[in-house]
Coordinates of C-alpha atoms in Angstrom, one line a residue:
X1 CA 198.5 116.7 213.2
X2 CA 195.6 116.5 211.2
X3 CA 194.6 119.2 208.7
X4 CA 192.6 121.4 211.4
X5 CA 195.5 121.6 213.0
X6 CA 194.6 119.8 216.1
X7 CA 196.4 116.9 217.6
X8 CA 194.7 113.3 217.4
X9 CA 193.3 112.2 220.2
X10 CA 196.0 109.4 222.4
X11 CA 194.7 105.7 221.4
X12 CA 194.4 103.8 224.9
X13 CA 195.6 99.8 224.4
X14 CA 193.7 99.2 228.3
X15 CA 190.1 97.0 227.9
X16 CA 187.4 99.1 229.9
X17 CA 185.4 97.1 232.0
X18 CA 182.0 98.3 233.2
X19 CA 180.9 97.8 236.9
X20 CA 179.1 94.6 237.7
X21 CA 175.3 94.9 237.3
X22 CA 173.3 94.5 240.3
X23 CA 169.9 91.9 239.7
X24 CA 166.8 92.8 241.6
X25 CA 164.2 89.7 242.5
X26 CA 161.3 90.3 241.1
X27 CA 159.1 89.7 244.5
X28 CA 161.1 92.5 245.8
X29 CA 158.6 94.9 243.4
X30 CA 155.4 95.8 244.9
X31 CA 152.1 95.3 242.9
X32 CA 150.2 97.7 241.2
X33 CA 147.5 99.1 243.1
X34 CA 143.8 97.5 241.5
X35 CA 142.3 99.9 238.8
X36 CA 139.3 100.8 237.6
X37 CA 140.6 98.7 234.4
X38 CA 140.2 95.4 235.8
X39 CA 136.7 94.7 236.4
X40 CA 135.7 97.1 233.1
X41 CA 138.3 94.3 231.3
X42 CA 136.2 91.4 233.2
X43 CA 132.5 92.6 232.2
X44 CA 133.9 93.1 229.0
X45 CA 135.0 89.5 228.8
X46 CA 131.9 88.5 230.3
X47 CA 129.6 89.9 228.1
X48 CA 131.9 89.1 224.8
X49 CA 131.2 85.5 225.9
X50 CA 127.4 85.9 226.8
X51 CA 126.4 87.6 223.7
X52 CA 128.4 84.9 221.2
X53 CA 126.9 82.1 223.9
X54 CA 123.3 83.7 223.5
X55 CA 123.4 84.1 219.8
X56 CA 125.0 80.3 219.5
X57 CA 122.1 79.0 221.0
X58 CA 119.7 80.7 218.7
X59 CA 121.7 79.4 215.9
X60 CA 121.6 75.6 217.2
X61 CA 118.0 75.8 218.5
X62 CA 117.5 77.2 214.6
X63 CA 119.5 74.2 213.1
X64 CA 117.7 71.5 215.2
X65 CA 114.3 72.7 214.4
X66 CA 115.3 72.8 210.4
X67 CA 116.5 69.4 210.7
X68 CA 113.6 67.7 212.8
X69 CA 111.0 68.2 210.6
X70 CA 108.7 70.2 208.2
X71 CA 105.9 71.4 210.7
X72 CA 109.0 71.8 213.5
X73 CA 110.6 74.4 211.2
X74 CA 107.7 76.9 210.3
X75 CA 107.2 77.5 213.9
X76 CA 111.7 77.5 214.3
X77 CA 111.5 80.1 211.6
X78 CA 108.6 82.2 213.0
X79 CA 111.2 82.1 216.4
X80 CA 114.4 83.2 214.9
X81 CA 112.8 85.9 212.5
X82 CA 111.8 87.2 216.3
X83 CA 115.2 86.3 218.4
X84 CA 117.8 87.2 215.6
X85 CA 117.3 91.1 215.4
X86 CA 116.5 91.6 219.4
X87 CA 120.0 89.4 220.5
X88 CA 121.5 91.1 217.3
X89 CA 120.1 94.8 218.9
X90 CA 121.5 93.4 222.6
X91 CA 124.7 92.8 221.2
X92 CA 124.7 95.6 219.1
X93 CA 124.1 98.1 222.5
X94 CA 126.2 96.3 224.6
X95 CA 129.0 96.2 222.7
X96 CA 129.1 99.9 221.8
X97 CA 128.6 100.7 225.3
X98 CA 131.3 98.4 226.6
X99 CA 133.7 98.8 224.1
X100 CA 133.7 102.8 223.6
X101 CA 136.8 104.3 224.0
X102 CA 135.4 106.9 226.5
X103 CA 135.6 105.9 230.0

């Protein structure tokens, strides 16, 4: 006995084996219904890729036109002092208004 005065529990020498475990085939699942997440998740993508796209063409049209020449870049400049704040503005708007957290 042990000093509570209650009798130890009987030790077992048998191995326990648990039942076999039965697989299930993953075709046998249905689908998830469509949700309104999926085409937010693809305008989302969409536009992600527009707006880098958009401003990457700014950016290379601005490159070429410093590299061709003098006269080529004053007018370059004059056209991304114009196209840099109105795609940074779109990109800016649609960005907070895709990616708010408030659906």
């Amino acid at each position: 006995m042990d000093p509570s005065g209650r009798a130890p529990a009987p030790v077992s020498e048998e191995r326990v084996v648990p039942p076999p475990v039965q697989t299930v085939e993953i075709e046998d699942i249905p689908g998830d219904p469509p949700t309104r997440e999926f085409p937010v998740d693809r305008v989302r993508k969409h536009l992600a890729y527009g707006s880098i796209g958009l401003f990457g063409v700014a950016m290379v049209a601005g490159f070429v036109g410093a590299v061709w020449s003098e006269d080529v870049w004053e007018r370059t400049k004059d056209f991304l002092l114009i196209v840099v704040p109105i795609i940074t503005l779109l990109i800016g708007g649609a960005v907070a208004h895709y990616f708010d957290r408030r659906m």
